[in-house]
Short mmCIF file of C-alpha atoms in Angstrom, two decimals:
data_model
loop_
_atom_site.label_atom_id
_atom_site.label_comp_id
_atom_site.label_asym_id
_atom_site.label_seq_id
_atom_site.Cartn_x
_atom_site.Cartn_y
_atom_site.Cartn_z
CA UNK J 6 -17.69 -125.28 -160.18
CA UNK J 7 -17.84 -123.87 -163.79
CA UNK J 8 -16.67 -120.35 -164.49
CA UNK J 9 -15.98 -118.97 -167.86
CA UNK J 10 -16.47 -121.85 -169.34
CA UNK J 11 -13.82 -124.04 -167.31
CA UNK J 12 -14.41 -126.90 -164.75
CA UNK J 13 -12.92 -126.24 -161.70
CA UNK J 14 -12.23 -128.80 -158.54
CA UNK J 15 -13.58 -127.37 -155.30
CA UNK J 16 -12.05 -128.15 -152.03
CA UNK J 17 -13.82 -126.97 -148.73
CA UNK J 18 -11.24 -124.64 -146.32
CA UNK J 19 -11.86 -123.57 -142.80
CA UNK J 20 -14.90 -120.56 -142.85
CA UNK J 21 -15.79 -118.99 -145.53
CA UNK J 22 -13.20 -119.90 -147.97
CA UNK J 23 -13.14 -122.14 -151.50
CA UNK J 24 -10.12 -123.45 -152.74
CA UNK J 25 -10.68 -123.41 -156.96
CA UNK J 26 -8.28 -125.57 -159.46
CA UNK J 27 -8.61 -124.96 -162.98
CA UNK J 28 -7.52 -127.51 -164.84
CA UNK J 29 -5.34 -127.06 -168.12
CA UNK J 30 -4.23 -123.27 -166.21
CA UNK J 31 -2.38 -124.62 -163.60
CA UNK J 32 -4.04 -121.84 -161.51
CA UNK J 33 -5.44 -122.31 -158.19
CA UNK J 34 -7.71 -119.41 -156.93
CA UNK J 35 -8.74 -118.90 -153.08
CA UNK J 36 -12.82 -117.41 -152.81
CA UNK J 37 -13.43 -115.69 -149.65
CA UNK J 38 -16.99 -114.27 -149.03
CA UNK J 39 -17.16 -110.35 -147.65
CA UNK J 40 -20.31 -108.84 -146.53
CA UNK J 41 -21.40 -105.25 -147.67
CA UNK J 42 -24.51 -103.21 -146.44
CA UNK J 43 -25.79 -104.57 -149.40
CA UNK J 44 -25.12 -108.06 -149.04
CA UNK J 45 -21.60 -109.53 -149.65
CA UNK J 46 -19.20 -110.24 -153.02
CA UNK J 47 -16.53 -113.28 -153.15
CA UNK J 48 -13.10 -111.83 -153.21
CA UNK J 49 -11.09 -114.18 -155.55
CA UNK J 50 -7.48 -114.65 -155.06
CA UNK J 51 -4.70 -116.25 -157.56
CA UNK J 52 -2.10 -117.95 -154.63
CA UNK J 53 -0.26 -118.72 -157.46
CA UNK J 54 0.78 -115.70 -158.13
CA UNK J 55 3.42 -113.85 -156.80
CA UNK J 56 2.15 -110.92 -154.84
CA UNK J 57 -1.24 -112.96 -154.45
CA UNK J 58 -2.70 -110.23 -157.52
CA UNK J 59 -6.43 -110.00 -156.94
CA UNK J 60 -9.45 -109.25 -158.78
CA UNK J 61 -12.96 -108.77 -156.93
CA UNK J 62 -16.08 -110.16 -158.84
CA UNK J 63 -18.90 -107.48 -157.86
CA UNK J 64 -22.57 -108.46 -156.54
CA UNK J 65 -22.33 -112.73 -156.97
CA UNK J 66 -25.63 -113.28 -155.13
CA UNK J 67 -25.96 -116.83 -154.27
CA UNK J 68 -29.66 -117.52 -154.28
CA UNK J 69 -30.41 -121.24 -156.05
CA UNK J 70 -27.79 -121.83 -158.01
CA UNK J 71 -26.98 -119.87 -161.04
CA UNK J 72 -26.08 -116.49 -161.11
CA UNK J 73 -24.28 -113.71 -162.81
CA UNK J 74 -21.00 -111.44 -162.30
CA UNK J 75 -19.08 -109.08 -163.62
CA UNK J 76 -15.81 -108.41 -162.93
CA UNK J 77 -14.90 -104.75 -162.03
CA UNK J 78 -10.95 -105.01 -160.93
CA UNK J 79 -8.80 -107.37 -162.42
CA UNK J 80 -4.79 -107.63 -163.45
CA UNK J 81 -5.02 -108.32 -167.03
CA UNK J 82 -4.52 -111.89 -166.52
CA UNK J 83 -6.52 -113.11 -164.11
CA UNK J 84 -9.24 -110.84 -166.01
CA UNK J 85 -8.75 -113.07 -169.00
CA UNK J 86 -9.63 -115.75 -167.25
CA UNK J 87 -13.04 -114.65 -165.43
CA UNK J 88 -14.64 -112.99 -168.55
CA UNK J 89 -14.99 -113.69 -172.20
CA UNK J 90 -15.03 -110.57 -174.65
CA UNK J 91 -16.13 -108.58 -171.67
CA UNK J 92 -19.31 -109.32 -170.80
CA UNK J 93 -20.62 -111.35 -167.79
CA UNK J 94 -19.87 -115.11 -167.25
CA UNK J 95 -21.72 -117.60 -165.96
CA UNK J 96 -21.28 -119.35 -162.10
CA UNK J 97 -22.43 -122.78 -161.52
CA UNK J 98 -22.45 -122.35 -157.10
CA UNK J 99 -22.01 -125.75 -156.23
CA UNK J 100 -21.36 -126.31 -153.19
CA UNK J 101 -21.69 -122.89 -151.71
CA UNK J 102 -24.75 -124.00 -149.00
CA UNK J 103 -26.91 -121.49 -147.22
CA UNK J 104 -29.80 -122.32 -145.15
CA UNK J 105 -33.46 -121.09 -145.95
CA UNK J 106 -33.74 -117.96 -144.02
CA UNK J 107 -30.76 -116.95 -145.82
CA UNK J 108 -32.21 -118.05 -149.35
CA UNK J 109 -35.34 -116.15 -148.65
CA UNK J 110 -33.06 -113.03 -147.71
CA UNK J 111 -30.95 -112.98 -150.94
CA UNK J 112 -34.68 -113.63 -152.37
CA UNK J 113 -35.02 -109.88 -151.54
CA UNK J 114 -32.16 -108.68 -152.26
CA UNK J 115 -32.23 -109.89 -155.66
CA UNK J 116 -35.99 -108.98 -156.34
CA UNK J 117 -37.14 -106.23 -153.83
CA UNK J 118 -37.09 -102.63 -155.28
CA UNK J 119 -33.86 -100.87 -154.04
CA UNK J 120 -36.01 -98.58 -151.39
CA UNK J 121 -37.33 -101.62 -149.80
CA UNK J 122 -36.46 -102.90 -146.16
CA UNK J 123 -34.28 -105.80 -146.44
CA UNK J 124 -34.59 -108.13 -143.15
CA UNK J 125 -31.01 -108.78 -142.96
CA UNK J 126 -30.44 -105.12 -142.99
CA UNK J 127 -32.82 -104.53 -140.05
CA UNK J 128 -31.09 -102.53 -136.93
CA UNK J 129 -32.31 -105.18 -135.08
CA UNK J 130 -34.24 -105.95 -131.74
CA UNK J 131 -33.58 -104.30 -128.10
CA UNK J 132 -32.43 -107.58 -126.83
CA UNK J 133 -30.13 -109.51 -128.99
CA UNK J 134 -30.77 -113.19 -129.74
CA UNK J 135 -30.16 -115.67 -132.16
CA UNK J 136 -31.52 -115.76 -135.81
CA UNK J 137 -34.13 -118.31 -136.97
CA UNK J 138 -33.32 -120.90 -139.44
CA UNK J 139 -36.20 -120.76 -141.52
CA UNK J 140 -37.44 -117.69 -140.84
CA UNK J 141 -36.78 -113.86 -141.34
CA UNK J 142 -36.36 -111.50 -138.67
CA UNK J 143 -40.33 -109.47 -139.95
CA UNK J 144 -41.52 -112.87 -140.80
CA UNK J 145 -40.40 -113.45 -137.26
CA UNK J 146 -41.88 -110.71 -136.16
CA UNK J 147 -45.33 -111.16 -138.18
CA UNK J 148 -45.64 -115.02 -136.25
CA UNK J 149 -44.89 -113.25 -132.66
CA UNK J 150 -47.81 -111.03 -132.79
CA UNK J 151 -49.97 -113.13 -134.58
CA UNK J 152 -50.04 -116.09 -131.98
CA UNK J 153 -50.31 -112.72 -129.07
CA UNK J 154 -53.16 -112.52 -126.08
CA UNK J 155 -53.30 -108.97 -126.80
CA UNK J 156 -53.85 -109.47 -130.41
CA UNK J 157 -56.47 -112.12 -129.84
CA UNK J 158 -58.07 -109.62 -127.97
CA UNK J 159 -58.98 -107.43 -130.47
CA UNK J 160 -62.02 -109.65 -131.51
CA UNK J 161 -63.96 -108.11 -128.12
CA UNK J 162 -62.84 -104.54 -128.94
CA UNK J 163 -64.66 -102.05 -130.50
CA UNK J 164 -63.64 -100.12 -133.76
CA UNK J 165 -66.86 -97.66 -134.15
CA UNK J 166 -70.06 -98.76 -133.43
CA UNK J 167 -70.45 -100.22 -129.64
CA UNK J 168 -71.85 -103.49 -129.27
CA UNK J 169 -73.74 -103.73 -132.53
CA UNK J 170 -76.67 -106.16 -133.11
CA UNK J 171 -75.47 -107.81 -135.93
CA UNK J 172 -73.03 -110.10 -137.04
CA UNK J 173 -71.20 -108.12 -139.85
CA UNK J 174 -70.14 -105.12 -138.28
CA UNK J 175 -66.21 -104.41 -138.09
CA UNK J 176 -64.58 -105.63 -134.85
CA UNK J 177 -60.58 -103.93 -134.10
CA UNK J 178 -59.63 -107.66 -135.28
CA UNK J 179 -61.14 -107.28 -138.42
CA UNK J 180 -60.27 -103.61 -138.85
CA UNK J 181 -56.26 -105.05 -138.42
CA UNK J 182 -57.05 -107.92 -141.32
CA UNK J 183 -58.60 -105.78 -143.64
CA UNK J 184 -55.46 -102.95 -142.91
CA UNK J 185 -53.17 -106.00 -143.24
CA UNK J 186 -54.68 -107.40 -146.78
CA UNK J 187 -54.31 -103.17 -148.06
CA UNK J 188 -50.92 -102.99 -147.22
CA UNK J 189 -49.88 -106.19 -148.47
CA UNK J 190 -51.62 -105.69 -151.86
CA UNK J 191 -49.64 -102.57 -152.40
CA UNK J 192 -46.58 -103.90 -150.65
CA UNK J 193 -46.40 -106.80 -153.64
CA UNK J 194 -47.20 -104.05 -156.39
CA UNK J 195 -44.71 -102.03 -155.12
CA UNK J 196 -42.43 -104.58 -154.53
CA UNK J 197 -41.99 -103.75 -150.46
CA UNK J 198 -41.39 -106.61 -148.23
CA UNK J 199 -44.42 -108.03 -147.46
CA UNK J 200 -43.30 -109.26 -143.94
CA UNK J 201 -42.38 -106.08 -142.70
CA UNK J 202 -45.99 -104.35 -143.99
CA UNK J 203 -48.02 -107.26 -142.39
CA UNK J 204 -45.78 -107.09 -138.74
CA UNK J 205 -46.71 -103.69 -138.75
CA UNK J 206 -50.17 -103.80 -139.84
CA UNK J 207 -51.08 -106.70 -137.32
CA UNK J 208 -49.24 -105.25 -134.83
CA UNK J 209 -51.05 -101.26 -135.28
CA UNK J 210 -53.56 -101.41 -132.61
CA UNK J 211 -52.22 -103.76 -129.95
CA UNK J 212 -52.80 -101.18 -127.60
CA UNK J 213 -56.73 -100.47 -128.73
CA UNK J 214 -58.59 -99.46 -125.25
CA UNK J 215 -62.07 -101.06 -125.32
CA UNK J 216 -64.74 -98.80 -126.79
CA UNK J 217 -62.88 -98.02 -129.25
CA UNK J 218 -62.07 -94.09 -129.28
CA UNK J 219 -63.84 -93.08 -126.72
CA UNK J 220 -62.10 -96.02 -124.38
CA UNK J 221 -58.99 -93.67 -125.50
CA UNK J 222 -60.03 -90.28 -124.68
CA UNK J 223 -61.10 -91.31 -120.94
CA UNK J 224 -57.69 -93.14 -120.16
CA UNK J 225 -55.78 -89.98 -121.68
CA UNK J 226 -58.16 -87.20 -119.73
CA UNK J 227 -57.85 -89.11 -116.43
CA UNK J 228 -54.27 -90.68 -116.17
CA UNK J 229 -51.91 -87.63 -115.38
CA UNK J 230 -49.29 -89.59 -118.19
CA UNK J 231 -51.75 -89.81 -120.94
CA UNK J 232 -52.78 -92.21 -123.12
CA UNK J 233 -52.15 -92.63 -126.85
CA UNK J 234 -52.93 -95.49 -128.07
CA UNK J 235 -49.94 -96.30 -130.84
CA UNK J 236 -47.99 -95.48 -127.87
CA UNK J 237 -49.79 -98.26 -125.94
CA UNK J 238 -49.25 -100.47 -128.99
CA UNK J 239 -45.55 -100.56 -128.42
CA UNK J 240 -45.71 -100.89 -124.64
CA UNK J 241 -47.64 -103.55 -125.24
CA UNK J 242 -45.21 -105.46 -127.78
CA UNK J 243 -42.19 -103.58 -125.81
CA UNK J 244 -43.43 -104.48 -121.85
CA UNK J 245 -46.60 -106.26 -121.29
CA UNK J 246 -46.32 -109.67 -123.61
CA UNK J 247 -45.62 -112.60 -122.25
CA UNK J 248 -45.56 -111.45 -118.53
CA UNK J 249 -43.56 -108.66 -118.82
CA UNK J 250 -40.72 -109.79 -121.02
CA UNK J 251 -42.32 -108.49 -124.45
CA UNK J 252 -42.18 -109.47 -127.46
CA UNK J 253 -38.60 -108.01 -128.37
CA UNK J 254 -39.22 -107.23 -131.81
CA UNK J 255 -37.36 -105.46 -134.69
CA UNK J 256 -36.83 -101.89 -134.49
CA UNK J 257 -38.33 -101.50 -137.87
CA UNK J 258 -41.55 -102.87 -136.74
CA UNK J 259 -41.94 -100.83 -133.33
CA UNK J 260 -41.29 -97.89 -135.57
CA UNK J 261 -44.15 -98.70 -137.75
CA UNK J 262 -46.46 -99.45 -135.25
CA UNK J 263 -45.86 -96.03 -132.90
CA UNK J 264 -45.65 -93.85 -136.37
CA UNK J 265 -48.61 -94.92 -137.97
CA UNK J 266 -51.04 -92.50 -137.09
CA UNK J 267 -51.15 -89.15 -139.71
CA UNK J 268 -48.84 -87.75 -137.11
CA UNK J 269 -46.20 -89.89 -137.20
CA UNK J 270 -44.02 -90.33 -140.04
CA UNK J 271 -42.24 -94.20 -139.80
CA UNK J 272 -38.42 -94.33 -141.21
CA UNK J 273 -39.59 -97.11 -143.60
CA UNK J 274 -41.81 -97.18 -146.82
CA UNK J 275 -43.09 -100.63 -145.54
CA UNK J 276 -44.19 -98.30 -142.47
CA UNK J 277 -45.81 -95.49 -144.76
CA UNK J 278 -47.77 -98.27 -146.34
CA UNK J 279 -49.41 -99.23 -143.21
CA UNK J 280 -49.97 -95.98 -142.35
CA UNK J 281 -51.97 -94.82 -145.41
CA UNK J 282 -53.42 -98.46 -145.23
CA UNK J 283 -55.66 -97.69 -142.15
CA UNK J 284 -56.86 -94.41 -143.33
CA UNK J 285 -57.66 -96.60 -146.32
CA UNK J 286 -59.70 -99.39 -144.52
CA UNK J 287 -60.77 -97.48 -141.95
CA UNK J 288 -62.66 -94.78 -144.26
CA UNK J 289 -63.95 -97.85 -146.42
CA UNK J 290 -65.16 -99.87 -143.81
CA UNK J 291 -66.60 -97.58 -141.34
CA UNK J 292 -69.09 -96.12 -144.21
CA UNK J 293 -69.93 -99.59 -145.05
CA UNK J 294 -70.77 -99.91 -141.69
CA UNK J 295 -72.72 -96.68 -141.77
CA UNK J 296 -74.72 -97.67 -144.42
CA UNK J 297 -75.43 -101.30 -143.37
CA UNK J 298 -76.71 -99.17 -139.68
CA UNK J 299 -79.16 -96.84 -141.90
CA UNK J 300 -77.11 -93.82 -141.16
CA UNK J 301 -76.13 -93.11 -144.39
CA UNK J 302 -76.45 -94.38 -148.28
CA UNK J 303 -74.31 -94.27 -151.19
CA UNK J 304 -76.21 -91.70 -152.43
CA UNK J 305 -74.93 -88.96 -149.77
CA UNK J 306 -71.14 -88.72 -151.06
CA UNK J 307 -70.79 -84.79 -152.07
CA UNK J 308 -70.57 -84.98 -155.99
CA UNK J 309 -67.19 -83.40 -155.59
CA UNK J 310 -65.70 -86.37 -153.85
CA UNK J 311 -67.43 -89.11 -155.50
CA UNK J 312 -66.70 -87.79 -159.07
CA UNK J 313 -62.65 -88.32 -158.28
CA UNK J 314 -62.83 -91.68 -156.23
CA UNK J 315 -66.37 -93.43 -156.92
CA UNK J 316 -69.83 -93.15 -155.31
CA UNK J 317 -69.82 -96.92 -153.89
CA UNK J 318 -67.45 -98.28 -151.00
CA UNK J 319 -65.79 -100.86 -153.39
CA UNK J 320 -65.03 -98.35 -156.32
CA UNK J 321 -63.36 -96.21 -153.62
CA UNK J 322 -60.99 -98.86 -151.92
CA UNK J 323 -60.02 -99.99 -155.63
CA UNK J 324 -59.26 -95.96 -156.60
CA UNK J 325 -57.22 -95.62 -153.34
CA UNK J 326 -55.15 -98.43 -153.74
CA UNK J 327 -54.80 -97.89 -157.35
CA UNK J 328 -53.65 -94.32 -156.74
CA UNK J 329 -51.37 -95.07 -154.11
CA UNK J 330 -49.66 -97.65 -156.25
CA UNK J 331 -49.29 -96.05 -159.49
CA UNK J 332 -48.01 -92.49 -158.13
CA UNK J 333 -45.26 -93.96 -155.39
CA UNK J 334 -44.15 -96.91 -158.44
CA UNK J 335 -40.16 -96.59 -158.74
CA UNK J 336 -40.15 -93.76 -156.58
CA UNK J 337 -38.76 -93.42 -152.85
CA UNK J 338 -41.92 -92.13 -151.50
CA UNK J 339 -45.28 -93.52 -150.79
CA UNK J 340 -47.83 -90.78 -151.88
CA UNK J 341 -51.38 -89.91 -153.36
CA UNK J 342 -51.93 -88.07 -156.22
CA UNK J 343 -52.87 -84.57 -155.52
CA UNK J 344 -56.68 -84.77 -156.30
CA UNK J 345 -57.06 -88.20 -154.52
CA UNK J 346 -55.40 -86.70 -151.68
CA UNK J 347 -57.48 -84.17 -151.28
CA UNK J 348 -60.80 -85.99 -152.24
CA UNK J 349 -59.91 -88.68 -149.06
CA UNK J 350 -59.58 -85.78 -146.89
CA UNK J 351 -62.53 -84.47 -147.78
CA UNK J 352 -64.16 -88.12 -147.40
CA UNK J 353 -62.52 -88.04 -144.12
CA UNK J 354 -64.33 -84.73 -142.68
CA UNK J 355 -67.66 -85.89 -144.27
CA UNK J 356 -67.05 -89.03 -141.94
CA UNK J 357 -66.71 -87.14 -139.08
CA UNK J 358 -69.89 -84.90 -139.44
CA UNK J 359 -72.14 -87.72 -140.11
CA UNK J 360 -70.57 -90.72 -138.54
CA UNK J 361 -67.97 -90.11 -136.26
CA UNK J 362 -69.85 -87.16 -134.20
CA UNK J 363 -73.43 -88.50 -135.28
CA UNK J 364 -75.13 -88.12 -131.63
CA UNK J 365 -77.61 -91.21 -132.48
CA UNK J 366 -74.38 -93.53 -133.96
CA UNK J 367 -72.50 -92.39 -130.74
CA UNK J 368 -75.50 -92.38 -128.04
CA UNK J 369 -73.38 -94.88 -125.56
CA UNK J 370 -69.88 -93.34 -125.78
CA UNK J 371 -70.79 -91.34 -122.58
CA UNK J 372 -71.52 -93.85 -121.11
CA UNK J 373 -68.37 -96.01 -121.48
CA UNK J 374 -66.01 -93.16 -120.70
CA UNK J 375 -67.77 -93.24 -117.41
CA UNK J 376 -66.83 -96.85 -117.08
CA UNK J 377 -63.47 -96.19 -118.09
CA UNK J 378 -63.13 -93.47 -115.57
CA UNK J 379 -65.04 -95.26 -113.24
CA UNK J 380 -62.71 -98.86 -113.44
CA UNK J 381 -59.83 -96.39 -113.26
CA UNK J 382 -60.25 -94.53 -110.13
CA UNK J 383 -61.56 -97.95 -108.34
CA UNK J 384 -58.29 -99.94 -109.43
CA UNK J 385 -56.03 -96.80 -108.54
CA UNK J 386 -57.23 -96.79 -104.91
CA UNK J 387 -57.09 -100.70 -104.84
CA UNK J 388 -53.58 -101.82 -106.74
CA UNK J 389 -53.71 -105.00 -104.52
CA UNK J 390 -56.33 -106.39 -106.74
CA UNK J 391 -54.60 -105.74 -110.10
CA UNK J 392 -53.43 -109.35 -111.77
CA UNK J 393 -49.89 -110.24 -110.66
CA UNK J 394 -47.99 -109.01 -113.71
CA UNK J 395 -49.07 -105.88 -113.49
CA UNK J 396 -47.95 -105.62 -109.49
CA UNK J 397 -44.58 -107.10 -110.87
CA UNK J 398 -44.73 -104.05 -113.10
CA UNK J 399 -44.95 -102.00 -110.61
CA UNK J 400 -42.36 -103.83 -108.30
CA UNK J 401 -39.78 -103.08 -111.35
CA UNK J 402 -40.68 -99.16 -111.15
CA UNK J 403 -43.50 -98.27 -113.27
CA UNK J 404 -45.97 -95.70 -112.27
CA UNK J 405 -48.91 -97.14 -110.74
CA UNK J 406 -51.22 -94.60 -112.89
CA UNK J 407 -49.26 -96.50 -116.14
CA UNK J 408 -50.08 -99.77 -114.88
CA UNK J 409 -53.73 -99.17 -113.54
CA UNK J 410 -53.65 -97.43 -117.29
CA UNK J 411 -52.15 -100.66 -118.83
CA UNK J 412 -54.50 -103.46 -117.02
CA UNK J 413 -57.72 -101.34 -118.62
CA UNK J 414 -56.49 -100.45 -121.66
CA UNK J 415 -55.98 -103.82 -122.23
CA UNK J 416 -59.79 -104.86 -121.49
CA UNK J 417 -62.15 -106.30 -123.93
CA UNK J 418 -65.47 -103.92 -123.78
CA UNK J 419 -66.89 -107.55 -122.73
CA UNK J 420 -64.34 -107.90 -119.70
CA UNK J 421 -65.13 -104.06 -119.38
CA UNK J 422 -68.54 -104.44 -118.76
CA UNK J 423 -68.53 -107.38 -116.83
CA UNK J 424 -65.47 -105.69 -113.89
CA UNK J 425 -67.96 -102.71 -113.97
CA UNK J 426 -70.98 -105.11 -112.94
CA UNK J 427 -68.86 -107.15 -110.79
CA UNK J 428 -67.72 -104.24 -108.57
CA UNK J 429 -70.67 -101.62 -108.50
CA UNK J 430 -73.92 -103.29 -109.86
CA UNK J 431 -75.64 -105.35 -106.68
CA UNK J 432 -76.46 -108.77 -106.96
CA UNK J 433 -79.21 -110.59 -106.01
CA UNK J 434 -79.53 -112.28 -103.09
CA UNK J 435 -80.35 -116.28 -102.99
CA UNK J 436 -80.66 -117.62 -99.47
#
């Protein structure tokens, strides 16, 4: 090990300590490692000395191999020998071994901005368990919902228009990856951790219904509990994965994914990201989608709106994310700029007259709440022919109305369709 310019021997000790001899000083120096809330510092003791006299060397991140300290309280000889006209010194770390996940954890640390989520700061999952080698407790996270049945689902579900004919039409799965790639992108400018921002975002809608909204609005008008679907989302991450055992995941990223509707707030800016990030996509995507159905063109923006954020779909999503970035940069907020702010909202309600509540866009809805209703009531007066999980549910307590709630919600509009025809739509008879 070289420090201030001196080679030193190093010995290995039992845990955490390093035994240092400096050669020429006849000074041997003990280096225990102490963890902080913000990471941990080497405490670096003469034993030499009478009295043991100390001197603490403040924020020596080991990450690689070559790093930086200062030293911030020192007897005036042992200072002498850690810094050189009082500035920082240079530490060689060899020998001083941690494994990746820990490497990629000091990565943050040393280059996240200071109002980031760091994963080794995370408060954790409901179920203890023991940390990945490799990998990161959101990167974790990220990989858990990713390789999901619920989240493979989302490919059947719809996100606006029901059962298109066409191939390019938004699905909820592509809605997620095109909320996923916002947040990211901002995430990285902002420098956020990008693990946490992608857990959430892939994680957002887990608990879609089929039919996209209006799915939601018949589950939460008939079941006397409700239904909401970033609610669902975490039941379904919390409770229903993986037969009932869940997914256990980090309190950060349940946060984000119950909060990220514009009535939630999440605790984390990783969380806010997401949360803007779907207004985002789901404004830009859903008029592409408008336009590619006929229902409206470019040309329809109000003057007033496109004149602050662009007339075409792409010149919008650039402004927002541009915006977004530029006004939260450096600061402990993510936010809008006032007139950008206001021009999405105004986007927003111009959705919702023409596209949203457009009676020829929205023809079927009626019809699936129907079947929503309809699958409901059928399943609640028959809970003997719900899947076995489910009844397990129930077995451990859960109201029947949740769980009759939780088997449909979790429906593709395919599957939907098909229980419908399969319990009230005769078939024909072949003798």
């Amino acid at each position: 090990m070289i420090f201030a310019g001196n080679l030193l021997a190093v010995f290995g000790l039992p845990g955490e300590g390093k035994v240092c001899y400096m050669p020429g000083r006849c000074q041997v120096y003990f280096f225990t490692k102490y963890y902080t809330k913000e990471g941990f510092y080497w405490n670096v003791q003469n034993i030499n000395s009478i009295g043991g006299s100390l001197f603490y060397l403040e924020r020596l991140w080991i990450y690689g191999t070559v790093r930086f300290v200062r030293t911030v309280a020192a007897a005036a000889s042992q200072a002498q020998l850690a810094i050189h006209d009082n500035r920082l010194c240079l530490l060689y770390a060899e020998g001083i071994q941690m494994n990746i996940r820990e490497n990629l954890e000091q990565f943050e640390v040393d280059y996240l901005s200071p109002y980031a989520a760091h994963s080794r700061n995370s408060r954790g999952r409901q179920r203890k368990e023991e940390q990945c080698d490799i990998r990161p407790v959101y990167q974790r996270d990220r990989d858990r919902i990713l390789h999901s049945k619920s989240f493979r689902r989302l490919k059947d579900k719809t996100q606006v228009f029901l059962s298109p004919e066409g191939d390019h039409y938004r699905t909820r799965l592509t809605h997620t990856l095109e909320v996923s790639q916002n947040a990211r992108t901002i995430a990285k400018a902002l420098r956020m951790n990008e693990d946490l921002v992608e857990a959430i975002a892939l994680g957002h809608d887990l608990g879609h219904t089929p039919f996209g909204h209006a799915g939601e609005r018949a589950l939460n008008e008939i079941c006397p509990y409700g239904f909401c679907h970033s609610e669902q989302s975490v039941r379904t991450v919390d409770l229903l994965e993986k037969g009932g055992a869940g997914l256990n995941l980090t309190m950060e990223v349940r946060d984000g994914i119950r909060n990220h509707q514009t009535k939630g707030m999440p605790c984390t800016l990783e969380g806010r990201i997401v949360r803007f990030s779907d207004k985002i996509a789901y404004i830009h995507h859903d008029m592409d989608d408008a336009i590619r159905a006929g229902i409206l063109k470019d040309t329809d923006v109000p003057k007033e709106i496109g004149d602050v954020i662009g007339y075409t779909t792409g010149e919008r999503l650039d402004h927002f994310i541009h915006d977004l970035v530029t006004t939260s940069y450096g600061k402990e907020d993510i936010r809008m700029s006032e007139p950008v702010a206001m021009a999405m909202q105004k986007l927003r309600r111009f959705m919702f007259e023409r596209v949203y509540e457009n009676k020829e866009a929205k023809s079927e809805e009626g019809k699936a709440e129907v079947l929503m209703q309809t699958l409901y009531s059928y399943y609640k007066k028959h809970l003997d022919l719900l899947p076995e999980d489910f009844k397990n549910l129930m077995r451990k307590g859960e109201p029947e109305e949740k769980v009759v709630c939780d088997y449909i919600g979790a429906m593709t509009d395919r599957f939907a369709i098909a229980k419908y025809e399969e319990i009230y739509i005769p078939k024909s008879w072949h003798g």
